[in-house]
């Protein structure tokens, strides 16, 4: 029954969030209880407008996310096409195999990713980024033993090349896998 205090609290909430459907709805109810019908109707209308605006904002966000996802997919397809063109000219090209392997792993096509990454490493056994990607592809395929072996080899290769960032990433993955294996 402390409607004046409740109205004050809802008005303070509207300062923080002018689009609060709950605050407008509650104000409508409180004004109605006090017999302030015109104020109650105004707040009910504001609650409806706020709800519609929120729903539109949510729809706009969902549409933007969908558009962004379509852009990412189109970019991946474009890049995959470029890598495939390179590989048509030279099936052993390390960069083409690495790039395509990495894209395939991102898409969850791990077996094919592993094949391309292994081909990149056959052409350049010291390709530390390909070792990291190959380890991740094996992880994705749930072949954790192979992933650990690749990471161990990769840490040494990357460190010898001075590629410390890649060596550190592989060391981190290796530590996670080693801990996971020791828990089992």
PDB file of C-alpha atoms in Angstrom:
ATOM      1  CA  UNK A   1       0.000   0.000   0.000  1.00  0.00           C
ATOM      2  CA  UNK A   2       2.976   2.390  -0.058  1.00  0.00           C
ATOM      3  CA  UNK A   3       2.257   3.447  -3.625  1.00  0.00           C
ATOM      4  CA  UNK A   4       3.896   6.878  -3.450  1.00  0.00           C
ATOM      5  CA  UNK A   5       7.210   5.278  -2.404  1.00  0.00           C
ATOM      6  CA  UNK A   6       6.836   2.601  -5.060  1.00  0.00           C
ATOM      7  CA  UNK A   7       6.139   5.266  -7.701  1.00  0.00           C
ATOM      8  CA  UNK A   8       9.271   7.135  -6.611  1.00  0.00           C
ATOM      9  CA  UNK A   9      11.361   3.956  -6.933  1.00  0.00           C
ATOM     10  CA  UNK A  10       9.986   3.162 -10.399  1.00  0.00           C
ATOM     11  CA  UNK A  11      10.662   6.740 -11.545  1.00  0.00           C
ATOM     12  CA  UNK A  12      14.242   6.395 -10.285  1.00  0.00           C
ATOM     13  CA  UNK A  13      14.540   3.148 -12.236  1.00  0.00           C
ATOM     14  CA  UNK A  14      13.339   4.980 -15.355  1.00  0.00           C
ATOM     15  CA  UNK A  15      16.180   7.472 -14.940  1.00  0.00           C
ATOM     16  CA  UNK A  16      18.588   4.532 -15.158  1.00  0.00           C
ATOM     17  CA  UNK A  17      16.646   2.636 -17.844  1.00  0.00           C
ATOM     18  CA  UNK A  18      14.014   4.762 -19.603  1.00  0.00           C
ATOM     19  CA  UNK A  19      12.992   1.695 -21.640  1.00  0.00           C
ATOM     20  CA  UNK A  20      12.177  -0.470 -18.615  1.00  0.00           C
ATOM     21  CA  UNK A  21       8.935  -2.255 -19.449  1.00  0.00           C
ATOM     22  CA  UNK A  22       8.671  -3.398 -15.843  1.00  0.00           C
ATOM     23  CA  UNK A  23       8.975   0.140 -14.437  1.00  0.00           C
ATOM     24  CA  UNK A  24       6.318   1.540 -16.790  1.00  0.00           C
ATOM     25  CA  UNK A  25       4.010  -1.416 -16.126  1.00  0.00           C
ATOM     26  CA  UNK A  26       4.410  -1.080 -12.370  1.00  0.00           C
ATOM     27  CA  UNK A  27       3.809   2.672 -12.539  1.00  0.00           C
ATOM     28  CA  UNK A  28       0.617   1.993 -14.452  1.00  0.00           C
ATOM     29  CA  UNK A  29      -0.529  -0.425 -11.756  1.00  0.00           C
ATOM     30  CA  UNK A  30       0.389   1.945  -8.898  1.00  0.00           C
ATOM     31  CA  UNK A  31      -1.304   4.951 -10.527  1.00  0.00           C
ATOM     32  CA  UNK A  32      -4.380   2.820 -11.113  1.00  0.00           C
ATOM     33  CA  UNK A  33      -4.449   1.876  -7.419  1.00  0.00           C
ATOM     34  CA  UNK A  34      -4.317   5.584  -6.541  1.00  0.00           C
ATOM     35  CA  UNK A  35      -7.158   6.368  -8.938  1.00  0.00           C
ATOM     36  CA  UNK A  36      -4.877   8.309 -11.301  1.00  0.00           C
ATOM     37  CA  UNK A  37      -6.368   6.673 -14.373  1.00  0.00           C
ATOM     38  CA  UNK A  38      -4.909   9.089 -16.960  1.00  0.00           C
ATOM     39  CA  UNK A  39      -1.382   8.565 -15.561  1.00  0.00           C
ATOM     40  CA  UNK A  40      -1.990   4.796 -15.422  1.00  0.00           C
ATOM     41  CA  UNK A  41      -3.046   4.714 -19.090  1.00  0.00           C
ATOM     42  CA  UNK A  42      -0.061   6.858 -20.110  1.00  0.00           C
ATOM     43  CA  UNK A  43       2.344   4.464 -18.350  1.00  0.00           C
ATOM     44  CA  UNK A  44       0.608   1.414 -19.824  1.00  0.00           C
ATOM     45  CA  UNK A  45       1.116   2.947 -23.286  1.00  0.00           C
ATOM     46  CA  UNK A  46       4.785   3.665 -22.455  1.00  0.00           C
ATOM     47  CA  UNK A  47       5.248   0.073 -21.310  1.00  0.00           C
ATOM     48  CA  UNK A  48       3.826  -1.151 -24.636  1.00  0.00           C
ATOM     49  CA  UNK A  49       6.085   1.239 -26.623  1.00  0.00           C
ATOM     50  CA  UNK A  50       9.120   0.148 -24.608  1.00  0.00           C
ATOM     51  CA  UNK A  51       8.271  -3.516 -25.176  1.00  0.00           C
ATOM     52  CA  UNK A  52       7.912  -2.978 -28.920  1.00  0.00           C
ATOM     53  CA  UNK A  53      11.206  -1.032 -29.055  1.00  0.00           C
ATOM     54  CA  UNK A  54      13.015  -3.755 -27.102  1.00  0.00           C
ATOM     55  CA  UNK A  55      11.640  -6.454 -29.379  1.00  0.00           C
ATOM     56  CA  UNK A  56      12.725  -4.444 -32.436  1.00  0.00           C
ATOM     57  CA  UNK A  57      16.180  -3.904 -30.938  1.00  0.00           C
ATOM     58  CA  UNK A  58      16.472  -7.646 -30.265  1.00  0.00           C
ATOM     59  CA  UNK A  59      15.370  -8.401 -33.824  1.00  0.00           C
ATOM     60  CA  UNK A  60      17.871  -5.881 -35.198  1.00  0.00           C
ATOM     61  CA  UNK A  61      20.642  -7.485 -33.139  1.00  0.00           C
ATOM     62  CA  UNK A  62      19.676 -10.959 -34.316  1.00  0.00           C
ATOM     63  CA  UNK A  63      19.601  -9.747 -37.930  1.00  0.00           C
ATOM     64  CA  UNK A  64      23.013  -8.101 -37.526  1.00  0.00           C
ATOM     65  CA  UNK A  65      24.436 -11.287 -36.015  1.00  0.00           C
ATOM     66  CA  UNK A  66      22.997 -13.302 -38.894  1.00  0.00           C
ATOM     67  CA  UNK A  67      24.478 -10.863 -41.421  1.00  0.00           C
ATOM     68  CA  UNK A  68      27.844 -11.061 -39.691  1.00  0.00           C
ATOM     69  CA  UNK A  69      27.720 -14.870 -39.720  1.00  0.00           C
ATOM     70  CA  UNK A  70      26.903 -14.851 -43.434  1.00  0.00           C
ATOM     71  CA  UNK A  71      29.868 -12.527 -44.030  1.00  0.00           C
ATOM     72  CA  UNK A  72      32.175 -14.853 -42.097  1.00  0.00           C
ATOM     73  CA  UNK A  73      30.913 -17.878 -44.037  1.00  0.00           C
ATOM     74  CA  UNK A  74      31.321 -16.094 -47.364  1.00  0.00           C
ATOM     75  CA  UNK A  75      34.841 -15.004 -46.402  1.00  0.00           C
ATOM     76  CA  UNK A  76      35.790 -18.558 -45.405  1.00  0.00           C
ATOM     77  CA  UNK A  77      34.430 -19.889 -48.682  1.00  0.00           C
ATOM     78  CA  UNK A  78      36.344 -17.252 -50.634  1.00  0.00           C
ATOM     79  CA  UNK A  79      39.580 -18.033 -48.780  1.00  0.00           C
ATOM     80  CA  UNK A  80      39.073 -21.785 -49.171  1.00  0.00           C
ATOM     81  CA  UNK A  81      38.557 -21.264 -52.900  1.00  0.00           C
ATOM     82  CA  UNK A  82      41.801 -19.319 -53.126  1.00  0.00           C
ATOM     83  CA  UNK A  83      43.724 -22.017 -51.262  1.00  0.00           C
ATOM     84  CA  UNK A  84      42.194 -24.709 -53.468  1.00  0.00           C
ATOM     85  CA  UNK A  85      43.284 -22.779 -56.575  1.00  0.00           C
ATOM     86  CA  UNK A  86      46.844 -22.644 -55.232  1.00  0.00           C
ATOM     87  CA  UNK A  87      46.729 -26.376 -54.539  1.00  0.00           C
ATOM     88  CA  UNK A  88      45.489 -27.100 -58.067  1.00  0.00           C
ATOM     89  CA  UNK A  89      48.710 -25.502 -59.326  1.00  0.00           C
ATOM     90  CA  UNK A  90      50.941 -27.075 -56.670  1.00  0.00           C
ATOM     91  CA  UNK A  91      49.356 -29.769 -54.462  1.00  0.00           C
ATOM     92  CA  UNK A  92      52.368 -29.668 -52.128  1.00  0.00           C
ATOM     93  CA  UNK A  93      52.327 -25.894 -51.515  1.00  0.00           C
ATOM     94  CA  UNK A  94      52.857 -25.501 -47.755  1.00  0.00           C
ATOM     95  CA  UNK A  95      50.929 -22.233 -47.433  1.00  0.00           C
ATOM     96  CA  UNK A  96      47.987 -23.499 -49.482  1.00  0.00           C
ATOM     97  CA  UNK A  97      47.778 -26.721 -47.469  1.00  0.00           C
ATOM     98  CA  UNK A  98      48.207 -24.866 -44.184  1.00  0.00           C
ATOM     99  CA  UNK A  99      45.529 -22.291 -45.007  1.00  0.00           C
ATOM    100  CA  UNK A 100      43.021 -24.838 -46.225  1.00  0.00           C
ATOM    101  CA  UNK A 101      43.774 -27.172 -43.323  1.00  0.00           C
ATOM    102  CA  UNK A 102      43.243 -24.396 -40.807  1.00  0.00           C
ATOM    103  CA  UNK A 103      39.927 -23.391 -42.415  1.00  0.00           C
ATOM    104  CA  UNK A 104      38.732 -26.992 -42.474  1.00  0.00           C
ATOM    105  CA  UNK A 105      39.604 -27.403 -38.793  1.00  0.00           C
ATOM    106  CA  UNK A 106      37.642 -24.246 -37.955  1.00  0.00           C
ATOM    107  CA  UNK A 107      34.656 -25.784 -39.728  1.00  0.00           C
ATOM    108  CA  UNK A 108      35.042 -29.052 -37.802  1.00  0.00           C
ATOM    109  CA  UNK A 109      36.208 -31.098 -40.809  1.00  0.00           C
ATOM    110  CA  UNK A 110      39.125 -32.483 -38.859  1.00  0.00           C
ATOM    111  CA  UNK A 111      40.136 -35.533 -40.893  1.00  0.00           C
ATOM    112  CA  UNK A 112      40.565 -33.505 -44.086  1.00  0.00           C
ATOM    113  CA  UNK A 113      42.248 -30.720 -42.104  1.00  0.00           C
ATOM    114  CA  UNK A 114      44.794 -33.191 -40.719  1.00  0.00           C
ATOM    115  CA  UNK A 115      45.592 -34.423 -44.244  1.00  0.00           C
ATOM    116  CA  UNK A 116      46.269 -30.900 -45.525  1.00  0.00           C
ATOM    117  CA  UNK A 117      48.290 -29.886 -42.488  1.00  0.00           C
ATOM    118  CA  UNK A 118      50.403 -33.038 -42.699  1.00  0.00           C
ATOM    119  CA  UNK A 119      51.024 -32.260 -46.373  1.00  0.00           C
ATOM    120  CA  UNK A 120      52.116 -28.722 -45.438  1.00  0.00           C
ATOM    121  CA  UNK A 121      54.533 -30.204 -42.908  1.00  0.00           C
ATOM    122  CA  UNK A 122      55.841 -32.758 -45.411  1.00  0.00           C
ATOM    123  CA  UNK A 123      56.853 -29.801 -47.598  1.00  0.00           C
ATOM    124  CA  UNK A 124      58.223 -27.783 -44.654  1.00  0.00           C
ATOM    125  CA  UNK A 125      58.790 -29.796 -41.435  1.00  0.00           C
ATOM    126  CA  UNK A 126      59.765 -26.596 -39.591  1.00  0.00           C
ATOM    127  CA  UNK A 127      56.418 -24.840 -40.268  1.00  0.00           C
ATOM    128  CA  UNK A 128      55.574 -24.156 -36.625  1.00  0.00           C
ATOM    129  CA  UNK A 129      52.154 -22.598 -37.277  1.00  0.00           C
ATOM    130  CA  UNK A 130      51.193 -25.742 -39.195  1.00  0.00           C
ATOM    131  CA  UNK A 131      52.292 -27.862 -36.229  1.00  0.00           C
ATOM    132  CA  UNK A 132      50.070 -25.837 -33.914  1.00  0.00           C
ATOM    133  CA  UNK A 133      47.131 -26.123 -36.331  1.00  0.00           C
ATOM    134  CA  UNK A 134      47.739 -29.860 -36.747  1.00  0.00           C
ATOM    135  CA  UNK A 135      47.703 -30.345 -32.984  1.00  0.00           C
ATOM    136  CA  UNK A 136      44.425 -28.457 -32.753  1.00  0.00           C
ATOM    137  CA  UNK A 137      42.952 -30.520 -35.607  1.00  0.00           C
ATOM    138  CA  UNK A 138      43.915 -33.735 -33.780  1.00  0.00           C
ATOM    139  CA  UNK A 139      42.319 -32.346 -30.624  1.00  0.00           C
ATOM    140  CA  UNK A 140      39.148 -31.584 -32.569  1.00  0.00           C
ATOM    141  CA  UNK A 141      39.159 -35.133 -33.909  1.00  0.00           C
ATOM    142  CA  UNK A 142      39.593 -36.312 -30.302  1.00  0.00           C
ATOM    143  CA  UNK A 143      42.925 -37.939 -31.115  1.00  0.00           C
ATOM    144  CA  UNK A 144      44.587 -36.549 -28.012  1.00  0.00           C
ATOM    145  CA  UNK A 145      47.620 -38.825 -28.173  1.00  0.00           C
ATOM    146  CA  UNK A 146      48.493 -37.551 -31.646  1.00  0.00           C
ATOM    147  CA  UNK A 147      47.845 -33.969 -30.534  1.00  0.00           C
ATOM    148  CA  UNK A 148      50.230 -34.345 -27.584  1.00  0.00           C
ATOM    149  CA  UNK A 149      52.910 -35.847 -29.830  1.00  0.00           C
ATOM    150  CA  UNK A 150      52.548 -33.001 -32.355  1.00  0.00           C
ATOM    151  CA  UNK A 151      52.673 -30.345 -29.644  1.00  0.00           C
ATOM    152  CA  UNK A 152      55.822 -31.877 -28.107  1.00  0.00           C
ATOM    153  CA  UNK A 153      57.541 -31.867 -31.472  1.00  0.00           C
ATOM    154  CA  UNK A 154      56.131 -28.435 -32.282  1.00  0.00           C
ATOM    155  CA  UNK A 155      57.443 -26.794 -29.117  1.00  0.00           C
ATOM    156  CA  UNK A 156      60.987 -27.815 -30.032  1.00  0.00           C
ATOM    157  CA  UNK A 157      60.625 -26.776 -33.682  1.00  0.00           C
ATOM    158  CA  UNK A 158      59.069 -23.404 -32.857  1.00  0.00           C
ATOM    159  CA  UNK A 159      61.625 -22.649 -30.141  1.00  0.00           C
ATOM    160  CA  UNK A 160      64.514 -23.528 -32.490  1.00  0.00           C
ATOM    161  CA  UNK A 161      63.068 -21.116 -35.070  1.00  0.00           C
ATOM    162  CA  UNK A 162      62.620 -18.378 -32.487  1.00  0.00           C
ATOM    163  CA  UNK A 163      58.845 -18.526 -32.850  1.00  0.00           C
ATOM    164  CA  UNK A 164      58.269 -18.206 -29.128  1.00  0.00           C
ATOM    165  CA  UNK A 165      54.598 -17.173 -29.305  1.00  0.00           C
ATOM    166  CA  UNK A 166      53.709 -20.356 -31.210  1.00  0.00           C
ATOM    167  CA  UNK A 167      55.936 -22.440 -28.925  1.00  0.00           C
ATOM    168  CA  UNK A 168      54.135 -20.994 -25.895  1.00  0.00           C
ATOM    169  CA  UNK A 169      50.696 -21.752 -27.367  1.00  0.00           C
ATOM    170  CA  UNK A 170      51.696 -25.357 -28.005  1.00  0.00           C
ATOM    171  CA  UNK A 171      53.202 -25.640 -24.523  1.00  0.00           C
ATOM    172  CA  UNK A 172      49.913 -24.375 -23.050  1.00  0.00           C
ATOM    173  CA  UNK A 173      47.868 -26.891 -25.066  1.00  0.00           C
ATOM    174  CA  UNK A 174      50.272 -29.663 -24.116  1.00  0.00           C
ATOM    175  CA  UNK A 175      49.942 -28.785 -20.428  1.00  0.00           C
ATOM    176  CA  UNK A 176      46.131 -28.873 -20.692  1.00  0.00           C
ATOM    177  CA  UNK A 177      46.203 -32.234 -22.459  1.00  0.00           C
ATOM    178  CA  UNK A 178      48.763 -33.687 -20.062  1.00  0.00           C
ATOM    179  CA  UNK A 179      46.597 -32.647 -17.128  1.00  0.00           C
ATOM    180  CA  UNK A 180      43.479 -34.072 -18.769  1.00  0.00           C
ATOM    181  CA  UNK A 181      45.270 -37.376 -19.363  1.00  0.00           C
ATOM    182  CA  UNK A 182      46.525 -37.527 -15.789  1.00  0.00           C
ATOM    183  CA  UNK A 183      42.956 -36.994 -14.502  1.00  0.00           C
ATOM    184  CA  UNK A 184      41.787 -40.093 -16.341  1.00  0.00           C
TER     185      UNK A 184
END
